[in-house]
Structure formats: structure tokens, C-alpha cells
Amino acid sequence: MTLHDTVRALAAEKQALILAHNYTLPEVQDAADFIGDSLELSRKAAACKAQTIIFCGVRFMAETAKILSPEATVILPNPHAGCPMADMATAEAVRTWKQEHPDALIVAYVNTTAETKTEVDICVTSGNAKEILLGLPADREILFLPDANLGANMMAETGRKLTLWPGCCPTHGNLTPETVKAARAAHPNAVVMVHPECRPAVVALADAALSTGGMLRYAKTSPARDFLVGTEVGLLHRLRQENPEKTFTPLEPRILCPNMKRTSLEDVLFALRDGGGEVIELDTAVMDRARKPILEMLNRCS
Ligand code: 13P
Ligand code: SF4
């Protein structure tokens, strides 16, 4: 029996749901029950009936799953899989920031810790930030955290002024306009898709700035055959699998999130069979407060 088959048999036996983010290793994605972007995974966790969720992604995503499905046992197969950007805005620092802007609405990218979510009014993902920001009252100041690049890109798209927290994704933030220009010169007919965590100067050179789920939908429906992809290279697995007749080239091969690559299929096996990984434990009061901005987001987006 292959490792894949053993994992699938154990998941069935234990009635566990394996969720995987679009950036995880190909073999982990192939063993999952559901693969998606942050918004799709939140929705899946909210609707989950399983007793056990094996969450292959990074810690803030597993925390979100636990908050939305508190009765389930949520396991992060590799406890070292974190998101450095989520750790850039601690709850304590956000409390101080709020005191300096007492009348502002606090909007947090879902890439934040559970503790930080307790301090905010509403969450967004890259898949719904535009829709949610456009629905907020025009006369309120908005504090946006922790991704200054996503925030700046949303200001450009919505025309809403946002006060930005100085965080960014170390993986997407490294992509430069020079890289995009060089890739375009080498692939003049390609459509360029980038993630809105990239710098505004990079987004300005792209044909589309989309969440990972948005890129999958865009690539499927676009008549184009050649794509340059400006996001974590893990997304190429699904893009190629779902569109075998099209060509996908990373804007550069080093757009890699080490944390998204930490969870191996062996880790998933150990979590299912041997009690490996970390069971996500959150204080009930923290979960109750952190759930509000997440549900506010889910209720407001289509
Ligand atoms: P998506 O919600 O677009 O999948 O993005 C999550 C993320 O962490 C991007 O770096
Ligand atoms: Fe965090 Fe960036 Fe990795 Fe996404 S790609 S999990 S934002 S470090």
C-alpha cells in the first residue's frame, strides 16, 4: 500500500477530514478531501460535521478552523508551520494602535493570530477584501492589518483610504517589478497573474491580482493558453492538473513559502495514526471573541 493509500484509508477509518491549502506540497494536496484558498477553507471548516480536521496549511488557518468548528479536534500536522506575516501584528500592539485611533474600524486580513482577531471588527481574505471594504461606512477611518501591500492594493482598487500596519508577506513581498518585466519579455504572449500580497508596483504590471482560488477560476475560464504566475509555487500543481492544455510558469522559481512546505505526507500519517502533530487548543473566551470578525466576514461576502 502506498503512503497516499494508507493516509486515505486511515482518514476514512477515523472519519477525519483532511483540508489543505493551495500552497501545500503536491502529495499532501493529492491526499486531501478538500483543497482551497483561505476563504474556501474557512467556509469548509464552518460547515464541517467531522469530529477531526487535519489542517494542512499554516497555524492561523488551523486556528480559524478551530474557531469555526469548536467541537472538532483540529490538528496541525506540523506544529512549526506558521505564517511570519500573521506574527507581525500582536494583539498587544494592535490594542495600542486602536487607542491611537479610537473611532476607527479595525479590518484584519485573516492572516492574523486568534488572539489578534479578538481585537478587530471584521476579517477579510484576499478573495473578498474588495467586496467587504466597499461595504463599510464611508465616514469611518479604517485601520488595516497586517499586510501593507494588500492594504495598498485594496486602496487602489476601492478608492477607500486605509491606515496601514507595516507588515508584509516575506514570500510575496520579495517579488520585484524587474522580475515581472523580465518574465514578460521572455513570454510576451503570457497572461500575468499575481497575488495581491505582492507590492503595488508589481500588481500594476500584472493582468490580474487574485486570491489563489481566484487564479484557479481565472485560468480555467480565460481563453489564454500561457500564464506567468506570481504567487507561491505550490499553486502550480493545481493549475497544471486542472488545465493540462495550458502552460503555467512561475514569475520566478523562488516564490516559495517555507512554512507551507513544512507539512509532509508523513506528518499527516503520524497525525492520523500516532497522535502526532499539535491539537489546536484555544481559550473559549478567545474563540468567542475571535469568531465575531470571522463570521462578520462570512456573512458579508457572496
Ligand atoms: P489565499 O487566501 O489567496 O489562498 O492566500 C493565503 C495566503 O497565505 C497567501 O500568502
Ligand atoms: Fe504567510 Fe506569506 Fe506564507 Fe502566505 S505565503 S502563509 S502570507 S508567509
PDB file of C-alpha atoms and ligand atoms in Angstrom:
ATOM      1  CA  MET A   1       0.000   0.000   0.000  1.00  0.00           C
ATOM      2  CA  THR A   2       1.375   3.452  -0.868  1.00  0.00           C
ATOM      3  CA  LEU A   3       1.668   6.235   1.725  1.00  0.00           C
ATOM      4  CA  HIS A   4      -1.175   8.031  -0.075  1.00  0.00           C
ATOM      5  CA  ASP A   5      -3.439   4.965   0.195  1.00  0.00           C
ATOM      6  CA  THR A   6      -2.559   4.446   3.864  1.00  0.00           C
ATOM      7  CA  VAL A   7      -3.429   8.082   4.638  1.00  0.00           C
ATOM      8  CA  ARG A   8      -6.724   7.844   2.753  1.00  0.00           C
ATOM      9  CA  ALA A   9      -7.647   4.548   4.472  1.00  0.00           C
ATOM     10  CA  LEU A  10      -6.857   5.992   7.916  1.00  0.00           C
ATOM     11  CA  ALA A  11      -8.794   9.198   7.212  1.00  0.00           C
ATOM     12  CA  ALA A  12     -11.821   7.083   6.248  1.00  0.00           C
ATOM     13  CA  GLU A  13     -11.457   4.825   9.302  1.00  0.00           C
ATOM     14  CA  LYS A  14     -11.142   7.781  11.704  1.00  0.00           C
ATOM     15  CA  GLN A  15     -13.751   9.835   9.829  1.00  0.00           C
ATOM     16  CA  ALA A  16     -11.247  12.673   9.645  1.00  0.00           C
ATOM     17  CA  LEU A  17     -11.455  15.486   7.115  1.00  0.00           C
ATOM     18  CA  ILE A  18      -8.149  16.468   5.533  1.00  0.00           C
ATOM     19  CA  LEU A  19      -8.106  20.129   4.466  1.00  0.00           C
ATOM     20  CA  ALA A  20      -5.146  21.508   2.508  1.00  0.00           C
ATOM     21  CA  HIS A  21      -4.231  24.981   1.335  1.00  0.00           C
ATOM     22  CA  ASN A  22      -3.389  25.516  -2.345  1.00  0.00           C
ATOM     23  CA  TYR A  23       0.309  26.065  -1.464  1.00  0.00           C
ATOM     24  CA  THR A  24       0.950  22.745   0.305  1.00  0.00           C
ATOM     25  CA  LEU A  25       3.125  20.008  -1.193  1.00  0.00           C
ATOM     26  CA  PRO A  26       1.585  18.222  -4.228  1.00  0.00           C
ATOM     27  CA  GLU A  27       1.400  14.857  -2.428  1.00  0.00           C
ATOM     28  CA  VAL A  28      -0.380  16.495   0.525  1.00  0.00           C
ATOM     29  CA  GLN A  29      -2.893  18.179  -1.807  1.00  0.00           C
ATOM     30  CA  ASP A  30      -3.486  14.863  -3.570  1.00  0.00           C
ATOM     31  CA  ALA A  31      -4.348  13.163  -0.256  1.00  0.00           C
ATOM     32  CA  ALA A  32      -6.734  15.907   0.916  1.00  0.00           C
ATOM     33  CA  ASP A  33     -10.543  15.803   0.929  1.00  0.00           C
ATOM     34  CA  PHE A  34     -10.644  19.470   0.013  1.00  0.00           C
ATOM     35  CA  ILE A  35      -8.039  21.937  -1.265  1.00  0.00           C
ATOM     36  CA  GLY A  36      -8.683  25.665  -1.317  1.00  0.00           C
ATOM     37  CA  ASP A  37      -7.779  29.255  -0.557  1.00  0.00           C
ATOM     38  CA  SER A  38      -8.222  30.836   2.886  1.00  0.00           C
ATOM     39  CA  LEU A  39     -11.842  31.825   2.259  1.00  0.00           C
ATOM     40  CA  GLU A  40     -12.855  28.445   0.827  1.00  0.00           C
ATOM     41  CA  LEU A  41     -11.131  26.616   3.692  1.00  0.00           C
ATOM     42  CA  SER A  42     -12.892  28.832   6.285  1.00  0.00           C
ATOM     43  CA  ARG A  43     -16.236  28.038   4.687  1.00  0.00           C
ATOM     44  CA  LYS A  44     -15.430  24.326   4.650  1.00  0.00           C
ATOM     45  CA  ALA A  45     -14.440  24.412   8.334  1.00  0.00           C
ATOM     46  CA  ALA A  46     -17.631  26.308   9.241  1.00  0.00           C
ATOM     47  CA  ALA A  47     -19.771  23.647   7.525  1.00  0.00           C
ATOM     48  CA  CYS A  48     -17.711  20.712   8.818  1.00  0.00           C
ATOM     49  CA  LYS A  49     -19.501  17.794  10.513  1.00  0.00           C
ATOM     50  CA  ALA A  50     -16.348  15.687  11.015  1.00  0.00           C
ATOM     51  CA  GLN A  51     -15.021  15.017  14.532  1.00  0.00           C
ATOM     52  CA  THR A  52     -11.438  15.512  13.383  1.00  0.00           C
ATOM     53  CA  ILE A  53      -9.937  18.023  10.950  1.00  0.00           C
ATOM     54  CA  ILE A  54      -6.356  17.518   9.815  1.00  0.00           C
ATOM     55  CA  PHE A  55      -5.394  21.007   8.671  1.00  0.00           C
ATOM     56  CA  CYS A  56      -2.514  21.125   6.185  1.00  0.00           C
ATOM     57  CA  GLY A  57      -1.524  24.756   5.863  1.00  0.00           C
ATOM     58  CA  VAL A  58      -0.274  27.214   8.462  1.00  0.00           C
ATOM     59  CA  ARG A  59      -1.229  27.841  12.074  1.00  0.00           C
ATOM     60  CA  PHE A  60      -3.601  30.811  11.636  1.00  0.00           C
ATOM     61  CA  MET A  61      -5.653  28.724   9.189  1.00  0.00           C
ATOM     62  CA  ALA A  62      -5.904  25.803  11.635  1.00  0.00           C
ATOM     63  CA  GLU A  63      -6.898  28.278  14.372  1.00  0.00           C
ATOM     64  CA  THR A  64      -9.623  29.683  12.117  1.00  0.00           C
ATOM     65  CA  ALA A  65     -10.899  26.146  11.502  1.00  0.00           C
ATOM     66  CA  LYS A  66     -10.995  25.503  15.274  1.00  0.00           C
ATOM     67  CA  ILE A  67     -12.802  28.798  15.926  1.00  0.00           C
ATOM     68  CA  LEU A  68     -15.430  27.953  13.297  1.00  0.00           C
ATOM     69  CA  SER A  69     -15.735  24.306  14.284  1.00  0.00           C
ATOM     70  CA  PRO A  70     -15.040  24.364  18.041  1.00  0.00           C
ATOM     71  CA  GLU A  71     -16.485  20.892  18.660  1.00  0.00           C
ATOM     72  CA  ALA A  72     -13.997  19.304  16.264  1.00  0.00           C
ATOM     73  CA  THR A  73     -10.476  18.219  17.115  1.00  0.00           C
ATOM     74  CA  VAL A  74      -8.313  20.297  14.767  1.00  0.00           C
ATOM     75  CA  ILE A  75      -4.787  19.017  14.220  1.00  0.00           C
ATOM     76  CA  LEU A  76      -1.902  20.946  12.669  1.00  0.00           C
ATOM     77  CA  PRO A  77       0.266  18.028  11.468  1.00  0.00           C
ATOM     78  CA  ASN A  78       3.476  20.068  11.660  1.00  0.00           C
ATOM     79  CA  PRO A  79       3.400  22.497  14.608  1.00  0.00           C
ATOM     80  CA  HIS A  80       6.237  24.550  13.068  1.00  0.00           C
ATOM     81  CA  ALA A  81       4.070  25.672  10.145  1.00  0.00           C
ATOM     82  CA  GLY A  82       3.422  29.325  10.991  1.00  0.00           C
ATOM     83  CA  CYS A  83       2.867  32.481   8.967  1.00  0.00           C
ATOM     84  CA  PRO A  84       5.514  35.129   9.651  1.00  0.00           C
ATOM     85  CA  MET A  85       3.154  37.865   8.484  1.00  0.00           C
ATOM     86  CA  ALA A  86       0.470  36.780  10.966  1.00  0.00           C
ATOM     87  CA  ASP A  87       3.052  37.164  13.736  1.00  0.00           C
ATOM     88  CA  MET A  88       3.836  40.755  12.689  1.00  0.00           C
ATOM     89  CA  ALA A  89       0.754  42.195  14.461  1.00  0.00           C
ATOM     90  CA  THR A  90       0.462  41.021  18.076  1.00  0.00           C
ATOM     91  CA  ALA A  91      -2.791  41.577  19.967  1.00  0.00           C
ATOM     92  CA  GLU A  92      -0.978  43.862  22.386  1.00  0.00           C
ATOM     93  CA  ALA A  93       0.431  46.088  19.629  1.00  0.00           C
ATOM     94  CA  VAL A  94      -2.983  46.247  17.937  1.00  0.00           C
ATOM     95  CA  ARG A  95      -4.584  47.325  21.240  1.00  0.00           C
ATOM     96  CA  THR A  96      -2.145  50.249  21.406  1.00  0.00           C
ATOM     97  CA  TRP A  97      -2.835  51.135  17.760  1.00  0.00           C
ATOM     98  CA  LYS A  98      -6.577  51.159  18.426  1.00  0.00           C
ATOM     99  CA  GLN A  99      -6.123  53.525  21.359  1.00  0.00           C
ATOM    100  CA  GLU A 100      -4.414  55.972  18.990  1.00  0.00           C
ATOM    101  CA  HIS A 101      -7.437  55.778  16.606  1.00  0.00           C
ATOM    102  CA  PRO A 102     -10.433  55.417  18.941  1.00  0.00           C
ATOM    103  CA  ASP A 103     -13.110  55.987  16.246  1.00  0.00           C
ATOM    104  CA  ALA A 104     -11.670  53.693  13.588  1.00  0.00           C
ATOM    105  CA  LEU A 105     -12.969  50.369  12.297  1.00  0.00           C
ATOM    106  CA  ILE A 106     -10.318  47.651  12.509  1.00  0.00           C
ATOM    107  CA  VAL A 107     -10.090  45.366   9.483  1.00  0.00           C
ATOM    108  CA  ALA A 108      -7.779  42.364   9.706  1.00  0.00           C
ATOM    109  CA  TYR A 109      -6.560  40.121   6.945  1.00  0.00           C
ATOM    110  CA  VAL A 110      -7.410  36.591   8.052  1.00  0.00           C
ATOM    111  CA  ASN A 111      -3.622  36.019   8.231  1.00  0.00           C
ATOM    112  CA  THR A 112      -3.609  37.000  11.927  1.00  0.00           C
ATOM    113  CA  THR A 113      -3.438  35.006  15.160  1.00  0.00           C
ATOM    114  CA  ALA A 114      -6.637  34.110  17.045  1.00  0.00           C
ATOM    115  CA  GLU A 115      -5.519  36.455  19.824  1.00  0.00           C
ATOM    116  CA  THR A 116      -5.172  39.382  17.387  1.00  0.00           C
ATOM    117  CA  LYS A 117      -8.593  38.630  15.869  1.00  0.00           C
ATOM    118  CA  THR A 118     -10.132  39.308  19.296  1.00  0.00           C
ATOM    119  CA  GLU A 119      -9.161  42.981  18.804  1.00  0.00           C
ATOM    120  CA  VAL A 120     -10.671  43.557  15.361  1.00  0.00           C
ATOM    121  CA  ASP A 121     -14.098  44.353  13.894  1.00  0.00           C
ATOM    122  CA  ILE A 122     -14.027  42.366  10.690  1.00  0.00           C
ATOM    123  CA  CYS A 123     -11.737  39.992   8.829  1.00  0.00           C
ATOM    124  CA  VAL A 124     -11.068  39.799   5.105  1.00  0.00           C
ATOM    125  CA  THR A 125      -9.240  37.393   2.836  1.00  0.00           C
ATOM    126  CA  SER A 126      -7.602  38.231  -0.467  1.00  0.00           C
ATOM    127  CA  GLY A 127     -10.731  36.734  -2.090  1.00  0.00           C
ATOM    128  CA  ASN A 128     -13.241  39.133  -0.508  1.00  0.00           C
ATOM    129  CA  ALA A 129     -11.300  42.201   0.725  1.00  0.00           C
ATOM    130  CA  LYS A 130     -12.564  44.432  -2.092  1.00  0.00           C
ATOM    131  CA  GLU A 131     -16.232  43.494  -1.593  1.00  0.00           C
ATOM    132  CA  ILE A 132     -16.037  43.902   2.179  1.00  0.00           C
ATOM    133  CA  LEU A 133     -14.149  47.205   2.148  1.00  0.00           C
ATOM    134  CA  LEU A 134     -16.639  48.675  -0.327  1.00  0.00           C
ATOM    135  CA  GLY A 135     -19.462  47.729   2.065  1.00  0.00           C
ATOM    136  CA  LEU A 136     -18.001  49.590   5.066  1.00  0.00           C
ATOM    137  CA  PRO A 137     -19.348  53.015   6.059  1.00  0.00           C
ATOM    138  CA  ALA A 138     -17.637  55.758   4.042  1.00  0.00           C
ATOM    139  CA  ASP A 139     -17.342  58.141   7.003  1.00  0.00           C
ATOM    140  CA  ARG A 140     -15.260  55.859   9.265  1.00  0.00           C
ATOM    141  CA  GLU A 141     -11.473  55.688   9.405  1.00  0.00           C
ATOM    142  CA  ILE A 142     -10.307  52.133   8.635  1.00  0.00           C
ATOM    143  CA  LEU A 143      -7.216  50.570  10.177  1.00  0.00           C
ATOM    144  CA  PHE A 144      -5.984  47.661   8.037  1.00  0.00           C
ATOM    145  CA  LEU A 145      -3.588  44.991   9.291  1.00  0.00           C
ATOM    146  CA  PRO A 146      -1.143  43.287   8.993  1.00  0.00           C
ATOM    147  CA  ASP A 147      -0.406  43.350   5.237  1.00  0.00           C
ATOM    148  CA  ALA A 148       0.525  46.813   3.978  1.00  0.00           C
ATOM    149  CA  ASN A 149       0.833  45.518   0.399  1.00  0.00           C
ATOM    150  CA  LEU A 150      -2.656  44.011   0.339  1.00  0.00           C
ATOM    151  CA  GLY A 151      -3.931  47.185   2.005  1.00  0.00           C
ATOM    152  CA  ALA A 152      -2.274  49.465  -0.548  1.00  0.00           C
ATOM    153  CA  ASN A 153      -3.579  47.320  -3.406  1.00  0.00           C
ATOM    154  CA  MET A 154      -7.087  47.491  -1.939  1.00  0.00           C
ATOM    155  CA  MET A 155      -6.839  51.290  -1.615  1.00  0.00           C
ATOM    156  CA  ALA A 156      -6.043  51.423  -5.336  1.00  0.00           C
ATOM    157  CA  GLU A 157      -8.928  49.060  -6.223  1.00  0.00           C
ATOM    158  CA  THR A 158     -11.616  50.513  -3.966  1.00  0.00           C
ATOM    159  CA  GLY A 159     -10.630  54.155  -3.634  1.00  0.00           C
ATOM    160  CA  ARG A 160     -11.050  53.764   0.155  1.00  0.00           C
ATOM    161  CA  LYS A 161      -8.373  55.360   2.309  1.00  0.00           C
ATOM    162  CA  LEU A 162      -6.879  52.853   4.738  1.00  0.00           C
ATOM    163  CA  THR A 163      -4.418  53.391   7.575  1.00  0.00           C
ATOM    164  CA  LEU A 164      -1.901  50.581   7.127  1.00  0.00           C
ATOM    165  CA  TRP A 165       0.000  48.387   9.557  1.00  0.00           C
ATOM    166  CA  PRO A 166       3.610  47.957   8.410  1.00  0.00           C
ATOM    167  CA  GLY A 167       3.581  44.178   7.786  1.00  0.00           C
ATOM    168  CA  CYS A 168       4.075  42.106   4.659  1.00  0.00           C
ATOM    169  CA  CYS A 169       4.455  38.565   3.387  1.00  0.00           C
ATOM    170  CA  PRO A 170       8.173  37.753   3.096  1.00  0.00           C
ATOM    171  CA  THR A 171       7.417  35.409   0.199  1.00  0.00           C
ATOM    172  CA  HIS A 172       5.268  37.682  -1.992  1.00  0.00           C
ATOM    173  CA  GLY A 173       6.880  40.925  -0.834  1.00  0.00           C
ATOM    174  CA  ASN A 174      10.157  39.852  -2.445  1.00  0.00           C
ATOM    175  CA  LEU A 175       8.774  39.868  -5.965  1.00  0.00           C
ATOM    176  CA  THR A 176      10.031  42.922  -7.869  1.00  0.00           C
ATOM    177  CA  PRO A 177       8.786  44.874 -10.905  1.00  0.00           C
ATOM    178  CA  GLU A 178      12.088  43.996 -12.634  1.00  0.00           C
ATOM    179  CA  THR A 179      11.258  40.290 -12.304  1.00  0.00           C
ATOM    180  CA  VAL A 180       7.838  40.832 -13.881  1.00  0.00           C
ATOM    181  CA  LYS A 181       9.320  42.866 -16.730  1.00  0.00           C
ATOM    182  CA  ALA A 182      11.990  40.219 -17.438  1.00  0.00           C
ATOM    183  CA  ALA A 183       9.406  37.400 -17.357  1.00  0.00           C
ATOM    184  CA  ARG A 184       7.090  39.324 -19.684  1.00  0.00           C
ATOM    185  CA  ALA A 185       9.969  39.908 -22.113  1.00  0.00           C
ATOM    186  CA  ALA A 186      10.700  36.166 -22.140  1.00  0.00           C
ATOM    187  CA  HIS A 187       6.980  35.226 -22.503  1.00  0.00           C
ATOM    188  CA  PRO A 188       5.430  38.094 -24.491  1.00  0.00           C
ATOM    189  CA  ASN A 189       2.100  36.313 -25.033  1.00  0.00           C
ATOM    190  CA  ALA A 190       1.574  35.187 -21.459  1.00  0.00           C
ATOM    191  CA  VAL A 191      -1.107  36.488 -19.110  1.00  0.00           C
ATOM    192  CA  VAL A 192       0.424  37.621 -15.784  1.00  0.00           C
ATOM    193  CA  MET A 193      -1.497  36.707 -12.612  1.00  0.00           C
ATOM    194  CA  VAL A 194      -0.185  37.830  -9.224  1.00  0.00           C
ATOM    195  CA  HIS A 195      -1.373  37.621  -5.628  1.00  0.00           C
ATOM    196  CA  PRO A 196      -2.486  40.920  -4.002  1.00  0.00           C
ATOM    197  CA  GLU A 197       0.126  40.339  -1.264  1.00  0.00           C
ATOM    198  CA  CYS A 198       2.667  41.473  -3.905  1.00  0.00           C
ATOM    199  CA  ARG A 199       3.852  45.082  -3.856  1.00  0.00           C
ATOM    200  CA  PRO A 200       1.626  47.627  -5.638  1.00  0.00           C
ATOM    201  CA  ALA A 201       4.407  48.221  -8.197  1.00  0.00           C
ATOM    202  CA  VAL A 202       4.262  44.510  -9.083  1.00  0.00           C
ATOM    203  CA  VAL A 203       0.453  44.408  -9.177  1.00  0.00           C
ATOM    204  CA  ALA A 204       0.489  47.442 -11.505  1.00  0.00           C
ATOM    205  CA  LEU A 205       2.386  45.374 -14.081  1.00  0.00           C
ATOM    206  CA  ALA A 206       0.087  42.338 -13.892  1.00  0.00           C
ATOM    207  CA  ASP A 207      -3.047  41.483 -15.870  1.00  0.00           C
ATOM    208  CA  ALA A 208      -4.873  40.260 -12.753  1.00  0.00           C
ATOM    209  CA  ALA A 209      -4.321  40.297  -8.969  1.00  0.00           C
ATOM    210  CA  LEU A 210      -6.300  37.453  -7.402  1.00  0.00           C
ATOM    211  CA  SER A 211      -6.505  35.097  -4.435  1.00  0.00           C
ATOM    212  CA  THR A 212      -5.212  31.597  -5.106  1.00  0.00           C
ATOM    213  CA  GLY A 213      -8.785  30.371  -5.646  1.00  0.00           C
ATOM    214  CA  GLY A 214      -9.404  33.367  -7.910  1.00  0.00           C
ATOM    215  CA  MET A 215      -6.360  32.461 -10.019  1.00  0.00           C
ATOM    216  CA  LEU A 216      -7.625  28.892 -10.442  1.00  0.00           C
ATOM    217  CA  ARG A 217     -11.000  30.156 -11.680  1.00  0.00           C
ATOM    218  CA  TYR A 218      -9.428  32.819 -13.905  1.00  0.00           C
ATOM    219  CA  ALA A 219      -7.008  30.351 -15.547  1.00  0.00           C
ATOM    220  CA  LYS A 220      -9.823  27.879 -16.229  1.00  0.00           C
ATOM    221  CA  THR A 221     -12.151  30.375 -17.895  1.00  0.00           C
ATOM    222  CA  SER A 222      -9.558  32.510 -19.708  1.00  0.00           C
ATOM    223  CA  PRO A 223      -9.067  31.805 -23.428  1.00  0.00           C
ATOM    224  CA  ALA A 224      -5.309  32.392 -22.902  1.00  0.00           C
ATOM    225  CA  ARG A 225      -3.010  29.358 -23.028  1.00  0.00           C
ATOM    226  CA  ASP A 226       0.147  30.742 -21.464  1.00  0.00           C
ATOM    227  CA  PHE A 227       0.323  32.133 -17.908  1.00  0.00           C
ATOM    228  CA  LEU A 228       3.009  33.650 -15.712  1.00  0.00           C
ATOM    229  CA  VAL A 229       2.183  33.024 -12.070  1.00  0.00           C
ATOM    230  CA  GLY A 230       3.179  35.479  -9.332  1.00  0.00           C
ATOM    231  CA  THR A 231       2.341  33.527  -6.213  1.00  0.00           C
ATOM    232  CA  GLU A 232       3.726  30.713  -4.100  1.00  0.00           C
ATOM    233  CA  VAL A 233       4.824  27.906  -6.408  1.00  0.00           C
ATOM    234  CA  GLY A 234       2.563  25.331  -4.700  1.00  0.00           C
ATOM    235  CA  LEU A 235      -0.379  26.688  -6.696  1.00  0.00           C
ATOM    236  CA  LEU A 236       1.218  25.423  -9.932  1.00  0.00           C
ATOM    237  CA  HIS A 237       0.258  21.850  -9.007  1.00  0.00           C
ATOM    238  CA  ARG A 238      -3.487  22.507  -9.241  1.00  0.00           C
ATOM    239  CA  LEU A 239      -3.173  24.979 -12.110  1.00  0.00           C
ATOM    240  CA  ARG A 240      -1.407  22.330 -14.219  1.00  0.00           C
ATOM    241  CA  GLN A 241      -3.585  19.439 -13.052  1.00  0.00           C
ATOM    242  CA  GLU A 242      -6.826  21.302 -13.820  1.00  0.00           C
ATOM    243  CA  ASN A 243      -5.664  22.820 -17.132  1.00  0.00           C
ATOM    244  CA  PRO A 244      -3.418  20.236 -18.820  1.00  0.00           C
ATOM    245  CA  GLU A 245      -3.669  22.025 -22.182  1.00  0.00           C
ATOM    246  CA  LYS A 246      -2.300  25.320 -20.766  1.00  0.00           C
ATOM    247  CA  THR A 247       1.206  26.377 -19.713  1.00  0.00           C
ATOM    248  CA  PHE A 248       1.988  27.849 -16.284  1.00  0.00           C
ATOM    249  CA  THR A 249       5.402  29.316 -15.482  1.00  0.00           C
ATOM    250  CA  PRO A 250       6.331  30.843 -12.116  1.00  0.00           C
ATOM    251  CA  LEU A 251       7.306  34.515 -12.430  1.00  0.00           C
ATOM    252  CA  GLU A 252      10.374  33.301 -10.638  1.00  0.00           C
ATOM    253  CA  PRO A 253      11.060  29.872  -9.100  1.00  0.00           C
ATOM    254  CA  ARG A 254      11.972  31.190  -5.656  1.00  0.00           C
ATOM    255  CA  ILE A 255       8.470  32.369  -4.694  1.00  0.00           C
ATOM    256  CA  LEU A 256       8.353  29.735  -2.007  1.00  0.00           C
ATOM    257  CA  CYS A 257       6.793  29.850   1.455  1.00  0.00           C
ATOM    258  CA  PRO A 258       8.910  27.538   3.652  1.00  0.00           C
ATOM    259  CA  ASN A 259       6.085  27.262   6.174  1.00  0.00           C
ATOM    260  CA  MET A 260       3.597  25.986   3.603  1.00  0.00           C
ATOM    261  CA  LYS A 261       6.130  23.290   2.686  1.00  0.00           C
ATOM    262  CA  ARG A 262       6.681  22.084   6.257  1.00  0.00           C
ATOM    263  CA  THR A 263       3.757  19.657   6.331  1.00  0.00           C
ATOM    264  CA  SER A 264       4.794  16.371   4.740  1.00  0.00           C
ATOM    265  CA  LEU A 265       2.521  13.458   3.906  1.00  0.00           C
ATOM    266  CA  GLU A 266       4.369  11.546   6.657  1.00  0.00           C
ATOM    267  CA  ASP A 267       3.287  14.265   9.125  1.00  0.00           C
ATOM    268  CA  VAL A 268      -0.312  13.683   8.018  1.00  0.00           C
ATOM    269  CA  LEU A 269       0.126   9.940   8.556  1.00  0.00           C
ATOM    270  CA  PHE A 270       1.612  10.474  12.051  1.00  0.00           C
ATOM    271  CA  ALA A 271      -1.233  12.844  12.935  1.00  0.00           C
ATOM    272  CA  LEU A 272      -3.850  10.285  11.867  1.00  0.00           C
ATOM    273  CA  ARG A 273      -2.192   7.143  13.212  1.00  0.00           C
ATOM    274  CA  ASP A 274       0.094   8.054  16.109  1.00  0.00           C
ATOM    275  CA  GLY A 275      -1.298  11.196  17.722  1.00  0.00           C
ATOM    276  CA  GLY A 276       1.375  13.295  16.010  1.00  0.00           C
ATOM    277  CA  GLY A 277       1.125  16.999  15.247  1.00  0.00           C
ATOM    278  CA  GLU A 278      -0.475  19.565  17.511  1.00  0.00           C
ATOM    279  CA  VAL A 279      -4.090  19.614  18.590  1.00  0.00           C
ATOM    280  CA  ILE A 280      -5.132  23.280  18.353  1.00  0.00           C
ATOM    281  CA  GLU A 281      -6.282  24.370  21.815  1.00  0.00           C
ATOM    282  CA  LEU A 282      -7.694  27.862  22.231  1.00  0.00           C
ATOM    283  CA  ASP A 283      -9.293  29.506  25.213  1.00  0.00           C
ATOM    284  CA  THR A 284     -13.100  29.542  24.846  1.00  0.00           C
ATOM    285  CA  ALA A 285     -13.276  33.284  25.537  1.00  0.00           C
ATOM    286  CA  VAL A 286     -10.630  33.939  22.868  1.00  0.00           C
ATOM    287  CA  MET A 287     -12.522  31.768  20.372  1.00  0.00           C
ATOM    288  CA  ASP A 288     -15.815  33.513  21.120  1.00  0.00           C
ATOM    289  CA  ARG A 289     -14.293  36.953  20.534  1.00  0.00           C
ATOM    290  CA  ALA A 290     -12.224  35.911  17.509  1.00  0.00           C
ATOM    291  CA  ARG A 291     -15.259  34.253  15.880  1.00  0.00           C
ATOM    292  CA  LYS A 292     -17.153  37.554  15.601  1.00  0.00           C
ATOM    293  CA  PRO A 293     -14.950  39.234  12.956  1.00  0.00           C
ATOM    294  CA  ILE A 294     -14.678  35.967  11.009  1.00  0.00           C
ATOM    295  CA  LEU A 295     -18.464  35.459  10.950  1.00  0.00           C
ATOM    296  CA  GLU A 296     -18.935  39.131  10.111  1.00  0.00           C
ATOM    297  CA  MET A 297     -16.750  38.463   7.052  1.00  0.00           C
ATOM    298  CA  LEU A 298     -18.541  35.243   6.059  1.00  0.00           C
ATOM    299  CA  ASN A 299     -21.950  36.907   6.414  1.00  0.00           C
ATOM    300  CA  ARG A 300     -20.992  39.901   4.296  1.00  0.00           C
ATOM    301  CA  CYS A 301     -19.327  38.223   1.329  1.00  0.00           C
ATOM    302  CA  SER A 302     -21.082  36.472  -1.544  1.00  0.00           C
TER     303      SER A 302
HETATM  304  P1  13P B   1      -5.219  32.840  -0.401  1.00  0.00           P
HETATM  305  O1  13P B   1      -6.340  33.104   0.525  1.00  0.00           O
HETATM  306  O2  13P B   1      -5.269  33.618  -1.668  1.00  0.00           O
HETATM  307  O3  13P B   1      -5.095  31.368  -0.680  1.00  0.00           O
HETATM  308  O4  13P B   1      -3.866  33.317   0.279  1.00  0.00           O
HETATM  309  C1  13P B   1      -3.406  32.828   1.501  1.00  0.00           C
HETATM  310  C2  13P B   1      -2.022  33.207   1.749  1.00  0.00           C
HETATM  311  O5  13P B   1      -1.470  32.965   2.787  1.00  0.00           O
HETATM  312  C3  13P B   1      -1.316  33.882   0.678  1.00  0.00           C
HETATM  313  O6  13P B   1       0.012  34.038   1.008  1.00  0.00           O
HETATM  314 FE1  SF4 B   2       2.135  33.716   5.290  1.00  0.00          FE
HETATM  315 FE2  SF4 B   2       3.169  34.593   3.003  1.00  0.00          FE
HETATM  316 FE3  SF4 B   2       3.381  32.028   3.654  1.00  0.00          FE
HETATM  317 FE4  SF4 B   2       1.015  33.073   2.924  1.00  0.00          FE
HETATM  318  S1  SF4 B   2       2.835  32.824   1.652  1.00  0.00           S
HETATM  319  S2  SF4 B   2       1.403  31.699   4.645  1.00  0.00           S
HETATM  320  S3  SF4 B   2       1.190  35.106   3.837  1.00  0.00           S
HETATM  321  S4  SF4 B   2       4.294  33.771   4.752  1.00  0.00           S
END
